[in-house]
Structures are given as C-alpha cells and as structure tokens.
Coordinates of C-alpha atoms and ligand atoms in Angstrom, one line a residue:
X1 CA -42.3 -15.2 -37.7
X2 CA -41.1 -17.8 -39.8
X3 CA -37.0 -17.4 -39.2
X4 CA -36.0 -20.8 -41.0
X5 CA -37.9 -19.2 -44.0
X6 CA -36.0 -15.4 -43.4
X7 CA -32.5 -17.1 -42.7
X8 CA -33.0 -19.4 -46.0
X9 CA -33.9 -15.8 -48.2
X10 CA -30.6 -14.5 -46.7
X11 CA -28.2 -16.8 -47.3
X12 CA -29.9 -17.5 -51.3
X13 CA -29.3 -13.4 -51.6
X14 CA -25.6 -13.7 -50.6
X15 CA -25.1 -16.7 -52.8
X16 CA -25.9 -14.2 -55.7
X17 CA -23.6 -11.3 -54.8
X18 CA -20.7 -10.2 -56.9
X19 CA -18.8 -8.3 -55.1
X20 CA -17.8 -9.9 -51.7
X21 CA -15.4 -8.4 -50.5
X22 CA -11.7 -9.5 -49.9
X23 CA -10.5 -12.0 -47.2
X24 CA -8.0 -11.4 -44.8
X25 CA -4.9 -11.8 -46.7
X26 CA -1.7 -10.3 -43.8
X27 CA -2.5 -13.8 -42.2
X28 CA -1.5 -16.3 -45.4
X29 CA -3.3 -19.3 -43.7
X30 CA -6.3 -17.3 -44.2
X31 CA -5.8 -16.0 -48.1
X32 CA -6.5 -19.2 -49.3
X33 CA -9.9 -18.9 -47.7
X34 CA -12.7 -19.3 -50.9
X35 CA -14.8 -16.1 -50.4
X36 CA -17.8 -18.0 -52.1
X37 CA -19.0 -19.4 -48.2
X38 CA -21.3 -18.2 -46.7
X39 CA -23.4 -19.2 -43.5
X40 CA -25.5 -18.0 -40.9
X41 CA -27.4 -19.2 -37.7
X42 CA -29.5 -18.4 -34.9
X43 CA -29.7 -19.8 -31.8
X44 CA -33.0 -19.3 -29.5
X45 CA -32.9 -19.4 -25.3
X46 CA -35.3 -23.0 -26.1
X47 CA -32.7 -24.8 -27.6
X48 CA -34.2 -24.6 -31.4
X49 CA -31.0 -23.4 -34.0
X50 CA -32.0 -22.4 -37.6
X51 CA -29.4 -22.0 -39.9
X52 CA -28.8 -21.8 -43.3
X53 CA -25.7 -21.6 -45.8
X54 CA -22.0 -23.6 -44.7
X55 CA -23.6 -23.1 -41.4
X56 CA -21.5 -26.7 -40.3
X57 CA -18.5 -25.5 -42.2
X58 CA -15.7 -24.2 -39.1
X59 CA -13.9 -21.4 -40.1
X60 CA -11.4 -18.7 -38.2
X61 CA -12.8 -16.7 -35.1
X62 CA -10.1 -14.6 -34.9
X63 CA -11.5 -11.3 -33.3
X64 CA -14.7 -13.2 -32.1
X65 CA -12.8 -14.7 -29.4
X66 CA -11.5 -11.8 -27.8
X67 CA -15.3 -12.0 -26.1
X68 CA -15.1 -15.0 -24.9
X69 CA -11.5 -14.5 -23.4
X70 CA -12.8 -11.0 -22.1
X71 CA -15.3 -12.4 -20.2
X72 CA -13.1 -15.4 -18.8
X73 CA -10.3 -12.5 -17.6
X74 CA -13.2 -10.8 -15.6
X75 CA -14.3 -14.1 -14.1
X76 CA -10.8 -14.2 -12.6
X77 CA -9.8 -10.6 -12.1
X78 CA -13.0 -9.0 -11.6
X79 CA -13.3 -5.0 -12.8
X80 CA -9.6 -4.4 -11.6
X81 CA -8.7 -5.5 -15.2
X82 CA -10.4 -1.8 -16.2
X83 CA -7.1 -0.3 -14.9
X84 CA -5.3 -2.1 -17.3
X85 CA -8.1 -1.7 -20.3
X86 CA -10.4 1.4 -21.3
X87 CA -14.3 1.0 -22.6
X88 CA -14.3 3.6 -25.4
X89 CA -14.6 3.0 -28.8
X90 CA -11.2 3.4 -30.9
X91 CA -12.1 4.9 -33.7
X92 CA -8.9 3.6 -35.1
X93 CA -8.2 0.2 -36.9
X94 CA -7.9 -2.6 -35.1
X95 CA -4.1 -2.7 -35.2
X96 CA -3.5 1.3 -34.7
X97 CA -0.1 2.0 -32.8
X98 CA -0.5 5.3 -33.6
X99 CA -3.3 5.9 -30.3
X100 CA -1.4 3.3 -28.2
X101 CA 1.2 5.5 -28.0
X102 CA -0.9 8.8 -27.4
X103 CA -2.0 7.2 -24.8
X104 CA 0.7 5.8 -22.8
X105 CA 0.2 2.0 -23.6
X106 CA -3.3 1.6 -22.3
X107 CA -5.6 0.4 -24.8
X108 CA -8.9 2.3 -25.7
X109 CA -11.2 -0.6 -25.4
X110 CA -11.0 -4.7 -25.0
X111 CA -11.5 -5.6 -28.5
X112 CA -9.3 -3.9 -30.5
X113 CA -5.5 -5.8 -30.8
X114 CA -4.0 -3.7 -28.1
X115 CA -6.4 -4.2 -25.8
X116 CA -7.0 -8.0 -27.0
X117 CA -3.6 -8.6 -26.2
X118 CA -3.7 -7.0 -22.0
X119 CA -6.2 -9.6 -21.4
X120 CA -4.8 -12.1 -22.6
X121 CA -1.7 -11.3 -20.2
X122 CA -4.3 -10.8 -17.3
X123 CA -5.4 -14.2 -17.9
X124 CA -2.2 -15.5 -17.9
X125 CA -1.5 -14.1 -15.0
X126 CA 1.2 -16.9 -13.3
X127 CA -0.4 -19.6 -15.6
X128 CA 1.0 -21.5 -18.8
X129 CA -0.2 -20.5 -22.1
X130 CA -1.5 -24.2 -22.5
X131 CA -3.8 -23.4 -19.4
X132 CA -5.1 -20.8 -20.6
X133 CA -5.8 -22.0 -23.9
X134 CA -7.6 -25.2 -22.4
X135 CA -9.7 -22.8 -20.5
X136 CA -10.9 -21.4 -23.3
X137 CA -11.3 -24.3 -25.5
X138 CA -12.9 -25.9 -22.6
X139 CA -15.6 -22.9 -21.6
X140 CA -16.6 -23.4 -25.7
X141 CA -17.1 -26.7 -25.5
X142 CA -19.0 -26.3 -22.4
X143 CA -21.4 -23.7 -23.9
X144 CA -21.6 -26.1 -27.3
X145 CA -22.2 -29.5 -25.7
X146 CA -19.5 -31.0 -27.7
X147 CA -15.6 -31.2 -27.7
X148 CA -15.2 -30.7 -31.2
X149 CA -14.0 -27.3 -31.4
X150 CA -10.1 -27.0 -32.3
X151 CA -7.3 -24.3 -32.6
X152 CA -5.8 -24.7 -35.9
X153 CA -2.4 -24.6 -35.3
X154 CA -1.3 -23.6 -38.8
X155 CA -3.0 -20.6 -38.9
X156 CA -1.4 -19.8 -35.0
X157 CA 2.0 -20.6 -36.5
X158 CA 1.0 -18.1 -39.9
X159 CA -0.3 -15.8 -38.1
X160 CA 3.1 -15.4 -35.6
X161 CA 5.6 -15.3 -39.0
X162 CA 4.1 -12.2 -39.7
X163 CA 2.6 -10.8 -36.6
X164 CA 5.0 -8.1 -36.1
X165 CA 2.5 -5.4 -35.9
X166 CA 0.9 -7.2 -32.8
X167 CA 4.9 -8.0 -31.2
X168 CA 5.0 -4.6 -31.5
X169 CA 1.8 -3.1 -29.9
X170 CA 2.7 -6.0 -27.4
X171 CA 6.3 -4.7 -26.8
X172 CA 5.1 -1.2 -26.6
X173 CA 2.8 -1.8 -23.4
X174 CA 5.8 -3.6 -21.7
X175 CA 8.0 -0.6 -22.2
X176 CA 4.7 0.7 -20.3
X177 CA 4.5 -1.8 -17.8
X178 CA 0.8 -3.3 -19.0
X179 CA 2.4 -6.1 -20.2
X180 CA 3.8 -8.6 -16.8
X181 CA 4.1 -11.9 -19.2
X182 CA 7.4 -12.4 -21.6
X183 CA 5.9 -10.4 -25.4
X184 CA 6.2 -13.8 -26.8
X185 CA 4.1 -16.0 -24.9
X186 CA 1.0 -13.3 -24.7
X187 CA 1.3 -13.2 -28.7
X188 CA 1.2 -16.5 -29.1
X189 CA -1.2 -17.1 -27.0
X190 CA -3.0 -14.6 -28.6
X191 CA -2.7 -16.0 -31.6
X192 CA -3.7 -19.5 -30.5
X193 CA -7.0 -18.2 -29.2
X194 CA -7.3 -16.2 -32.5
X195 CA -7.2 -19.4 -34.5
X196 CA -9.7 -21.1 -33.2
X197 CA -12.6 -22.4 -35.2
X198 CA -16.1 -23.2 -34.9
X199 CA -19.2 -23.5 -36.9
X200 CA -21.9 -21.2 -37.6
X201 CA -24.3 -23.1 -35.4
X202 CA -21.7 -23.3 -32.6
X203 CA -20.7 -20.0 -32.4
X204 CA -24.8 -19.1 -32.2
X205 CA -25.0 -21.2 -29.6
X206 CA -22.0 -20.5 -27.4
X207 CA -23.2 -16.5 -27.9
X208 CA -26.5 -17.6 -26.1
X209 CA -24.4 -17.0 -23.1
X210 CA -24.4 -13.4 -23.7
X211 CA -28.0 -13.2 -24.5
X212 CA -29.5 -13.1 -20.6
X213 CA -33.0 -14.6 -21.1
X214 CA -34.5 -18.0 -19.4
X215 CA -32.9 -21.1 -20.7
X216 CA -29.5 -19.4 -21.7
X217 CA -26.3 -21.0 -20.2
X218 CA -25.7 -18.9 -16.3
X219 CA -21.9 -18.4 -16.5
X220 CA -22.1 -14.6 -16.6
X221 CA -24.1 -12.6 -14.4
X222 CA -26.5 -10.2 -15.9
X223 CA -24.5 -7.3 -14.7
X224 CA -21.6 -8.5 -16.6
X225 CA -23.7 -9.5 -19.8
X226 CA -25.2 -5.6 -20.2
X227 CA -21.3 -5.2 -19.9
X228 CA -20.2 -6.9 -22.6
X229 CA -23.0 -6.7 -24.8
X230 CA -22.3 -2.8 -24.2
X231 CA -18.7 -3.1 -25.6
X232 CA -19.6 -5.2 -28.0
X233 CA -22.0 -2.6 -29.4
X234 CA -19.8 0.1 -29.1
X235 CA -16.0 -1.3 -29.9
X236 CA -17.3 -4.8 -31.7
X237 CA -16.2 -3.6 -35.3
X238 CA -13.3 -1.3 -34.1
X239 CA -13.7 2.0 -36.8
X240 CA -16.6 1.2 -38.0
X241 CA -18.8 0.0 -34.7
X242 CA -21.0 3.3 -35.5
X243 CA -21.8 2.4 -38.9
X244 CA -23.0 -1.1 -37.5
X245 CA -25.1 0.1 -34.9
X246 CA -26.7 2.4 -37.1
X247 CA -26.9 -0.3 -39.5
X248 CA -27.6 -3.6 -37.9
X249 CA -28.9 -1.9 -34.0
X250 CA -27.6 -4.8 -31.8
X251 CA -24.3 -5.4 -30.0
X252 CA -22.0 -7.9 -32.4
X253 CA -18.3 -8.7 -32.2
X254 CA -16.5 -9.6 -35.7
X255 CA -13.3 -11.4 -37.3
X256 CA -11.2 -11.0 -40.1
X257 CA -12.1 -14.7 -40.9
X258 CA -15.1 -13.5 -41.9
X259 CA -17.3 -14.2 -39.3
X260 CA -19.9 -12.1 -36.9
X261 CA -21.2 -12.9 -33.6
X262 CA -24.2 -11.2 -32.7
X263 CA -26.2 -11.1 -29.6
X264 CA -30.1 -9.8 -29.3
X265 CA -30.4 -9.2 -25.7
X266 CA -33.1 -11.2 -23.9
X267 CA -33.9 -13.1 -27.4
X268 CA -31.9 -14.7 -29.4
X269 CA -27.8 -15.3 -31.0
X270 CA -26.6 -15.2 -34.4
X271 CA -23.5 -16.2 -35.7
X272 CA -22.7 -15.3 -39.6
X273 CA -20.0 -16.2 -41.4
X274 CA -18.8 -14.8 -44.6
X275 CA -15.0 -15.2 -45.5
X276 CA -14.6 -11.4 -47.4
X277 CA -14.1 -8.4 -45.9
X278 CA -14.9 -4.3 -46.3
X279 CA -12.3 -1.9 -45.9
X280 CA -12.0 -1.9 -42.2
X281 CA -11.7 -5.6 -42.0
X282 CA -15.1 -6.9 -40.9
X283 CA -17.2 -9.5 -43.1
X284 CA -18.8 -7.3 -45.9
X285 CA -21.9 -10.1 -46.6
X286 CA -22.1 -10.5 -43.1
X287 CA -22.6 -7.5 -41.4
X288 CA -25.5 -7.2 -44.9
X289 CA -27.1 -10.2 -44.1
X290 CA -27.5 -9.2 -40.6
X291 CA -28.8 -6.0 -41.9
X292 CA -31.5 -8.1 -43.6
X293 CA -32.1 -9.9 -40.4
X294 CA -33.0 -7.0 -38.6
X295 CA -35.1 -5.6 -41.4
X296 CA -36.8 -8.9 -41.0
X297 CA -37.2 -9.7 -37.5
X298 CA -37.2 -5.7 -35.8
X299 CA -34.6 -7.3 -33.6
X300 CA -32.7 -3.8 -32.9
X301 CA -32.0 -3.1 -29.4
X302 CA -33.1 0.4 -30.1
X303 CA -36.6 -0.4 -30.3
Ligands
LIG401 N1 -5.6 -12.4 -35.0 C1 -6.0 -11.2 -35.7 C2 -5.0 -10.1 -35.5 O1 -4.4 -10.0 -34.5 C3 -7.3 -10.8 -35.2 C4 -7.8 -9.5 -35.8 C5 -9.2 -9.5 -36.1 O2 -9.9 -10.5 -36.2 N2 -9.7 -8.3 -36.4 O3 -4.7 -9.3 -36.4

C-alpha cells in the first residue's frame, strides 16, 4: 500500500472542495481561522510519518486534548475518577446543560464539556493550574520528541471572555459537589489546555500512544488504551459519534479548531486537520478525508 501516494490524493481532493464548512466562530480567536487549510498525517509504530497538506502548520486542539488530559487524570486517580464521570455517549452537543441537569451534575461521558471540565478538576486535585498545565505540555512534548508545542494564550484569554456556557456547566456541578476546585481556575485551566496547538505530524505522533502495537510509546497500559480508544469511538464526536463510526469505523476524538485525531488500534495514528466545521461542530473535510482513508486502507476496527 502506497500511503504517501493515498494521503497526497486526499489532501489534492480537499484542496478542490467548495463547501467547507464553517469554523468555529463563539471562540473569536478562532473566527479568523482561513478555512482554505487543510492537512493530514499518519504516524506508523516504526517511526515512518507521511503527511500531506499544512501538515507543519499548528493549529487549535481544543477538544483533542481532552484525551490526553483524560488519560493523565487516570494515571493519578486511577478508575475512582468513574464516580465522578460516566462512559455513555451524550447524544447531546458538546456544551448541552440541558442533560447535566437531568442528571444531577454528573457528566454523561469524558469528552463532552461537562465532563471535560470534572477532569480537569480531578487533575487539579491540590495542585496549581500552572502544574497541571506543564504536565500536560510536558507528556506532549515527551510523546513528540520536541518542546515546541505551545498554549496560545490569546485564544485561552478569547475563549474565557465568552465562555459563559462552560462557567456555567462548571458552576452547575459545584452546586452538585463534582466540582472541589474554585469555577474559575478549572475553566481556565480548561481553557488553557483547550488552546494548545500542535501540528498535524505531531498530533499523529503523540496519538501513537493510544495505538498499542510494538514500537509505540508505553505510558498507558493496554488495558487503559482499549479504554480510551473505546470512548473515543463511542463519545469522540459528541452527537454525532454514531455517524462517525458508521462512517469512518475507528475510534477518533475531534476539535472545533478543526482538527481530528484518530487512532487504528494495533496499526497506525492519524491526525487531520481542517479548520471548518459541520453542524455539530466537528471538522467537515476531515472527518471526509478520513472517510477516504478508510476506503483506501480497510483500516476499520470493524473488520
Ligand atoms: N474549548 C472548547 C469549548 O469548551 C472545546 C470544544 C470542542 O473542541 N468541541 O467550547
């Protein structure tokens, strides 16, 4: 199979499409955004990346790392965080108070805001936001082999002048008691980690950690990687996770900057990156290129 060859078809395909969606626009850092990038790379268990597009362009990870800080919270707290967190899909958009409040402040599923915002509170846990932030700056820079991976602090600050929605899914679980942190510092926080950025080929390489296979970094144990790769496939693109498994077939966590992380279990990482969005909020040429990707490669984990 000749991937450089498939990922180089993909990304001259998206460079023709019209109709590309819209980018994120209730964060104003990321309006300005031009929705003409697109990039895409995949990284192998031997070290090889192939990429094609603005793969070296960095743009917002938003969403994408609530993975990374997911699986940092279970390092420290282990599956006691589950009491705090549920593993269902939502169903609801990614920002929906309406089911927070149904169900007594305890988030359906890691992933979407709610939920995004417990962890980041169990990782806080006694410790300054800075800490926590280096800690997850650090673990990326780790899994990339470089330390030039950055928060973009305007976006943090653009994103808190109009985060109210998040305040007040965040001030809602504190009136539940799933909050133990001051409202403020878990938002920013969360909006910190939110606004970090990486490159395609970084973010496909820091995903091989989820991929399990011989050659991949070891800081998750293979128990927890099924785990994650599970809630990935199942809450990854909050309301519309179904139509990406039935679409796409492997487990994949996206952004409203645009981009996708994608994992093929035992195989290979993918990172896409593709600044407009559908109407649920995930990228709309990404989640089609990785459509095309599967078409080309059978990489589905259902067979
Ligand atoms: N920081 C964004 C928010 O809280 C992340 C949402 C996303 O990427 N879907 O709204």
């Amino acid at each position: 199979m000749d991937l450089q060859a498939i990922l180089d078809g993909i990304a001259q395909d998206a460079a023709q499409q019209a109709d590309r969606g819209h980018v994120a626009s209730y964060i104003p850092e990321l309006a300005c955004i031009d929705p003409g990038h697109f990039g895409i790379a995949v990284a192998l268990p031997n070290g090889q990346i192939h990429a094609a597009g603005d793969a070296t362009t960095p743009f917002s990870i938003q969403s994408i790392s609530k993975v990374f800080t997911l699986s940092l919270a279970l390092g420290r707290i282990g599956d006691g965080l589950w009491s705090r967190v549920g593993r269902e899909p939502s169903g609801s958009r990614f920002n929906s108070i309406v089911q927070l409040e149904a169900e007594h402040g305890r988030p359906r599923n890691p992933f979407i805001n709610a939920g995004a915002l417990v962890v980041t509170d169990a990782l806080m846990a006694g410790r300054e936001p800075k800490t926590v932030l280096t800690e997850t700056l650090t673990t990326l820079h780790s899994l990339c082999g470089h330390d030039q991976i950055f928060m973009n602090a305007a976006v943090a600050t653009s994103e808190k002048q109009t985060g109210h929605t998040n305040r007040a899914l965040a001030e809602f679980m504190k009136a539940h008691g799933n909050l133990n942190s001051p409202v403020d510092l878990v938002t920013d926080t969360y909006f910190h980690h939110c606004a970090i950025e990486m490159t395609c080929r970084d973010l496909a390489k820091a995903a091989l950690a989820f991929v399990g296979a011989p050659g991949c970094p070891q800081l998750i144990s293979p128990t927890r990687i099924r785990r994650l790769n599970a809630l990935m496939l199942t809450c990854g693109h909050y309301d519309a996770s179904g139509d990406f498994a039935f679409r796409v077939g492997f487990p994949g966590k996206s952004g409203v900057g645009g981009g996708i992380m994608a994992v093929i279990p035992g195989r290979a990482a993918v990172a896409v990156w593709s600044p407009g969005l559908n109407a649920v909020g995930n990228s709309k040429l990404g989640t089609e290129a990785l459509e095309q990707l599967v078409q080309a490669t059978g990489w589905s984990v259902f067979g």
